[in-house]
């Protein structure tokens, strides 16, 4: 069969384990979400399923306020990562905590797109927070951040 628009959509549906439909259901009903959200595990309360995306999870659980906080947090992390990549001296130091923190942060940022990941009280959160603190400590030490 030739790959057309319909078949590529089916490929996407199969590779996301039904997440696409869940995400669309939440996005299409965003106006029904209260300003401060439904609280912890709000996705399961409001929709009876895990939304499997940290941004949508924060929108449902924390409302617009939670959504804006997670957006700001991710922009802050992404900005720090991009800043760190422009300083070669950071990666020449051979400091294992810096590298481990960097890898954890990158992993959890990407994982949060298809899982609630660090959005819930989980191992992900317990690994991400110290990684962010260690990473920013090294950025300040090497004067990447002021």
CSV table of C-alpha atoms in Angstrom, one decimal:
chain,number,residue,atom,x,y,z
A,1,UNK,CA,0.0,0.0,0.0
A,2,UNK,CA,1.1,3.5,-0.7
A,3,UNK,CA,1.7,5.7,2.3
A,4,UNK,CA,-0.8,8.6,2.3
A,5,UNK,CA,-2.2,11.0,4.8
A,6,UNK,CA,-4.6,8.4,6.2
A,7,UNK,CA,-2.0,5.7,6.6
A,8,UNK,CA,0.6,8.0,8.3
A,9,UNK,CA,-2.1,8.9,10.8
A,10,UNK,CA,-2.7,5.2,11.5
A,11,UNK,CA,1.1,4.7,12.0
A,12,UNK,CA,1.1,7.6,14.5
A,13,UNK,CA,-2.0,6.1,16.3
A,14,UNK,CA,-0.3,2.7,16.6
A,15,UNK,CA,3.0,4.1,17.8
A,16,UNK,CA,1.5,6.3,20.6
A,17,UNK,CA,-0.5,3.4,22.2
A,18,UNK,CA,-3.7,5.4,21.9
A,19,UNK,CA,-2.2,8.5,23.6
A,20,UNK,CA,-3.1,10.7,20.6
A,21,UNK,CA,-6.8,10.1,21.2
A,22,UNK,CA,-6.4,10.8,24.9
A,23,UNK,CA,-4.4,14.0,24.2
A,24,UNK,CA,-7.1,15.2,21.7
A,25,UNK,CA,-9.8,14.5,24.2
A,26,UNK,CA,-8.1,16.7,26.8
A,27,UNK,CA,-7.2,19.4,24.4
A,28,UNK,CA,-10.7,19.6,23.0
A,29,UNK,CA,-12.2,19.9,26.5
A,30,UNK,CA,-9.7,22.4,27.9
A,31,UNK,CA,-12.4,25.0,28.6
A,32,UNK,CA,-14.0,22.6,31.1
A,33,UNK,CA,-10.9,22.5,33.2
A,34,UNK,CA,-11.1,24.7,36.4
A,35,UNK,CA,-8.7,27.6,36.7
A,36,UNK,CA,-6.7,25.8,39.4
A,37,UNK,CA,-7.3,22.3,38.0
A,38,UNK,CA,-8.6,19.1,39.6
A,39,UNK,CA,-5.6,18.5,41.9
A,40,UNK,CA,-3.3,15.6,42.2
A,41,UNK,CA,-4.1,12.8,39.7
A,42,UNK,CA,-6.7,15.1,38.2
A,43,UNK,CA,-6.4,13.3,34.9
A,44,UNK,CA,-7.8,10.1,36.4
A,45,UNK,CA,-10.5,12.0,38.3
A,46,UNK,CA,-11.7,14.0,35.2
A,47,UNK,CA,-11.1,11.5,32.4
A,48,UNK,CA,-10.5,8.1,34.0
A,49,UNK,CA,-7.2,7.7,32.3
A,50,UNK,CA,-3.6,8.8,32.6
A,51,UNK,CA,-3.0,11.5,30.0
A,52,UNK,CA,0.7,10.5,29.6
A,53,UNK,CA,2.1,13.9,28.9
A,54,UNK,CA,3.5,16.2,31.7
A,55,UNK,CA,2.1,19.4,30.1
A,56,UNK,CA,-1.4,18.1,29.8
A,57,UNK,CA,-1.1,16.5,33.3
A,58,UNK,CA,-0.3,19.9,34.7
A,59,UNK,CA,-3.1,21.6,32.8
A,60,UNK,CA,-5.6,19.1,34.2
A,61,UNK,CA,-4.2,18.8,37.7
A,62,UNK,CA,-3.0,22.4,38.2
A,63,UNK,CA,-5.2,24.3,35.8
A,64,UNK,CA,-3.8,27.3,33.9
A,65,UNK,CA,-1.5,28.2,36.8
A,66,UNK,CA,0.1,24.7,36.9
A,67,UNK,CA,0.4,24.7,33.1
A,68,UNK,CA,2.2,28.1,33.0
A,69,UNK,CA,4.5,26.9,35.8
A,70,UNK,CA,5.6,23.7,34.0
A,71,UNK,CA,6.0,25.7,30.7
A,72,UNK,CA,8.3,28.2,32.6
A,73,UNK,CA,10.2,25.4,34.2
A,74,UNK,CA,10.8,23.6,30.9
A,75,UNK,CA,11.9,26.8,29.2
A,76,UNK,CA,14.3,27.6,32.0
A,77,UNK,CA,15.8,24.1,31.8
A,78,UNK,CA,16.0,24.2,28.0
A,79,UNK,CA,17.7,27.6,28.1
A,80,UNK,CA,20.3,26.3,30.6
A,81,UNK,CA,21.0,23.3,28.5
A,82,UNK,CA,21.5,25.4,25.4
A,83,UNK,CA,23.7,27.8,27.3
A,84,UNK,CA,25.8,25.0,28.6
A,85,UNK,CA,26.3,23.5,25.1
A,86,UNK,CA,28.0,26.8,24.0
A,87,UNK,CA,30.7,26.5,26.7
A,88,UNK,CA,33.1,23.7,25.7
A,89,UNK,CA,35.0,24.1,28.9
A,90,UNK,CA,32.1,22.7,30.8
A,91,UNK,CA,32.4,19.4,29.0
A,92,UNK,CA,36.2,19.3,29.3
A,93,UNK,CA,36.1,19.1,33.1
A,94,UNK,CA,35.5,15.4,33.4
A,95,UNK,CA,33.2,15.9,36.4
A,96,UNK,CA,30.9,12.9,36.5
A,97,UNK,CA,28.0,14.6,38.5
A,98,UNK,CA,27.8,17.3,35.8
A,99,UNK,CA,27.5,14.7,33.0
A,100,UNK,CA,25.0,12.5,34.9
A,101,UNK,CA,22.8,15.5,35.7
A,102,UNK,CA,23.0,16.7,32.1
A,103,UNK,CA,21.9,13.2,30.9
A,104,UNK,CA,19.1,12.9,33.4
A,105,UNK,CA,17.7,16.3,32.6
A,106,UNK,CA,17.7,15.6,28.8
A,107,UNK,CA,16.1,12.2,29.4
A,108,UNK,CA,13.3,13.5,31.6
A,109,UNK,CA,12.6,16.4,29.3
A,110,UNK,CA,12.0,14.1,26.4
A,111,UNK,CA,10.3,11.5,28.5
A,112,UNK,CA,7.8,14.0,29.8
A,113,UNK,CA,6.3,14.3,26.3
A,114,UNK,CA,5.0,10.8,26.4
A,115,UNK,CA,4.7,10.1,30.1
A,116,UNK,CA,3.6,12.1,33.2
A,117,UNK,CA,7.2,11.5,34.3
A,118,UNK,CA,8.4,14.1,36.8
A,119,UNK,CA,4.9,15.6,37.0
A,120,UNK,CA,3.9,13.2,39.7
A,121,UNK,CA,5.6,12.3,42.9
A,122,UNK,CA,7.8,9.6,41.5
A,123,UNK,CA,11.4,8.4,41.1
A,124,UNK,CA,11.6,10.7,38.1
A,125,UNK,CA,10.9,13.7,40.2
A,126,UNK,CA,13.4,12.5,42.9
A,127,UNK,CA,16.1,12.2,40.2
A,128,UNK,CA,15.3,15.4,38.3
A,129,UNK,CA,15.3,17.8,41.2
A,130,UNK,CA,18.8,17.0,42.5
A,131,UNK,CA,20.0,16.8,38.9
A,132,UNK,CA,18.8,20.3,38.2
A,133,UNK,CA,20.4,21.6,41.4
A,134,UNK,CA,23.8,19.9,40.5
A,135,UNK,CA,23.6,21.1,36.9
A,136,UNK,CA,22.9,24.7,37.8
A,137,UNK,CA,25.6,24.6,40.5
A,138,UNK,CA,28.2,23.7,37.8
A,139,UNK,CA,26.8,26.3,35.5
A,140,UNK,CA,27.3,29.0,38.2
A,141,UNK,CA,30.7,27.6,39.1
A,142,UNK,CA,31.8,28.1,35.5
A,143,UNK,CA,30.1,31.4,35.2
A,144,UNK,CA,27.6,30.2,32.5
A,145,UNK,CA,24.8,31.5,34.8
A,146,UNK,CA,25.1,34.6,37.0
